[in-house]
Amino acid sequence: TLVDSKWVVWSNNSTFLAISNNSIWNASFDGIGLVNAASSSVSGNSINNCNGSAISLLDSSYDVSIEDNTLDNSEWGIEGINATSLAISNNAISNSSIDGIYLKDA
């Protein structure tokens, strides 16, 4: 369980990550943030009360699967900006103040 951080899980320029089965609460910004990540997965996480995105994929992230997550009470449930080859499936997203899933240049 990860509680009360700015960015709870944050990775930059990584490959073959598996971020799974975490409980994340009260992030000042994003719950899980991947920047320029490749061939990775985000699955089975419970993410609640983020002031940014529950899950964020930015800046040329590609070949990332996001599945079986429970995302509640964030600005965006899943945010993908300049991210390609995403597989987003079977996520429960509720109470997003802006968008449940937001994709731009994806």
mmCIF file of C-alpha atoms in Angstrom, residues 5 19 65 70:
data_model
loop_
_atom_site.group_PDB
_atom_site.id
_atom_site.type_symbol
_atom_site.label_atom_id
_atom_site.label_comp_id
_atom_site.label_asym_id
_atom_site.label_seq_id
_atom_site.Cartn_x
_atom_site.Cartn_y
_atom_site.Cartn_z
ATOM 1 C CA SER A 5 2.993 11.016 -2.052
ATOM 2 C CA ILE A 19 3.433 -2.599 -12.124
ATOM 3 C CA SER A 65 -1.083 -2.670 -21.541
ATOM 4 C CA THR A 70 -9.796 -0.065 -10.262
#
